[in-house]
XYZ file of C-alpha atoms in Angstrom:
74
model
C -101.591 33.958 -47.727
C -98.497 35.773 -48.833
C -96.718 38.247 -46.647
C -95.281 41.524 -47.971
C -91.453 41.581 -47.565
C -91.694 45.105 -46.318
C -93.857 43.989 -43.395
C -91.019 41.712 -42.173
C -88.136 44.014 -42.483
C -86.738 45.605 -39.301
C -85.255 49.087 -39.078
C -81.675 48.920 -37.662
C -78.264 50.663 -37.933
C -75.455 48.533 -39.329
C -71.783 48.783 -40.119
C -71.327 48.966 -43.950
C -68.137 47.427 -45.301
C -66.558 48.053 -48.710
C -63.233 47.049 -50.413
C -62.138 49.425 -53.117
C -58.722 49.675 -54.719
C -57.146 47.354 -52.091
C -58.516 49.377 -49.184
C -61.219 48.437 -46.805
C -63.721 51.010 -45.601
C -66.151 50.681 -42.617
C -68.992 53.066 -42.197
C -70.786 52.751 -38.881
C -74.339 53.660 -37.907
C -75.797 53.265 -41.400
C -79.630 53.056 -41.462
C -80.861 49.843 -43.059
C -83.823 47.582 -43.249
C -82.978 44.051 -42.358
C -84.688 40.718 -43.135
C -84.516 39.009 -39.703
C -84.551 35.603 -41.347
C -81.815 36.048 -43.923
C -79.976 39.112 -42.353
C -80.026 40.593 -45.870
C -79.668 44.375 -45.658
C -81.688 46.883 -47.784
C -80.570 50.543 -48.120
C -82.584 53.514 -49.358
C -81.387 55.340 -52.395
C -80.469 58.406 -50.375
C -78.445 56.220 -47.968
C -76.610 54.695 -50.918
C -75.868 58.186 -52.231
C -74.464 59.263 -48.824
C -72.306 56.122 -48.554
C -70.765 56.778 -51.996
C -70.171 60.499 -51.051
C -68.353 59.527 -47.832
C -66.006 57.161 -49.704
C -65.406 59.119 -52.872
C -64.838 62.378 -51.054
C -62.255 60.718 -48.818
C -63.793 62.361 -45.794
C -61.657 62.399 -42.542
C -62.380 59.019 -40.703
C -63.439 59.135 -37.016
C -60.717 56.464 -36.378
C -58.485 53.959 -38.075
C -58.858 50.169 -37.475
C -55.904 47.745 -37.855
C -57.171 44.507 -39.504
C -55.375 41.122 -39.721
C -55.345 39.324 -43.029
C -55.218 35.584 -43.434
C -54.652 33.304 -46.395
C -57.260 30.618 -46.765
C -55.100 28.324 -48.772
C -52.310 28.119 -46.288
């Protein structure tokens, strides 16, 4: 008996992260469907469109987060 992947996905909100042109972007409260076994995230086409709009339009962020950076080959 095979199970449908959509039956196992759980609706949640996540923090989406993106690195672009040497800058990191965090977008909170993004609706996603999550595979509970693998934690893989799936986004609807309209959500992906909105994510791109937020980043490319350089909208005013709600806050700025300072992030430490480490070198793995230290």
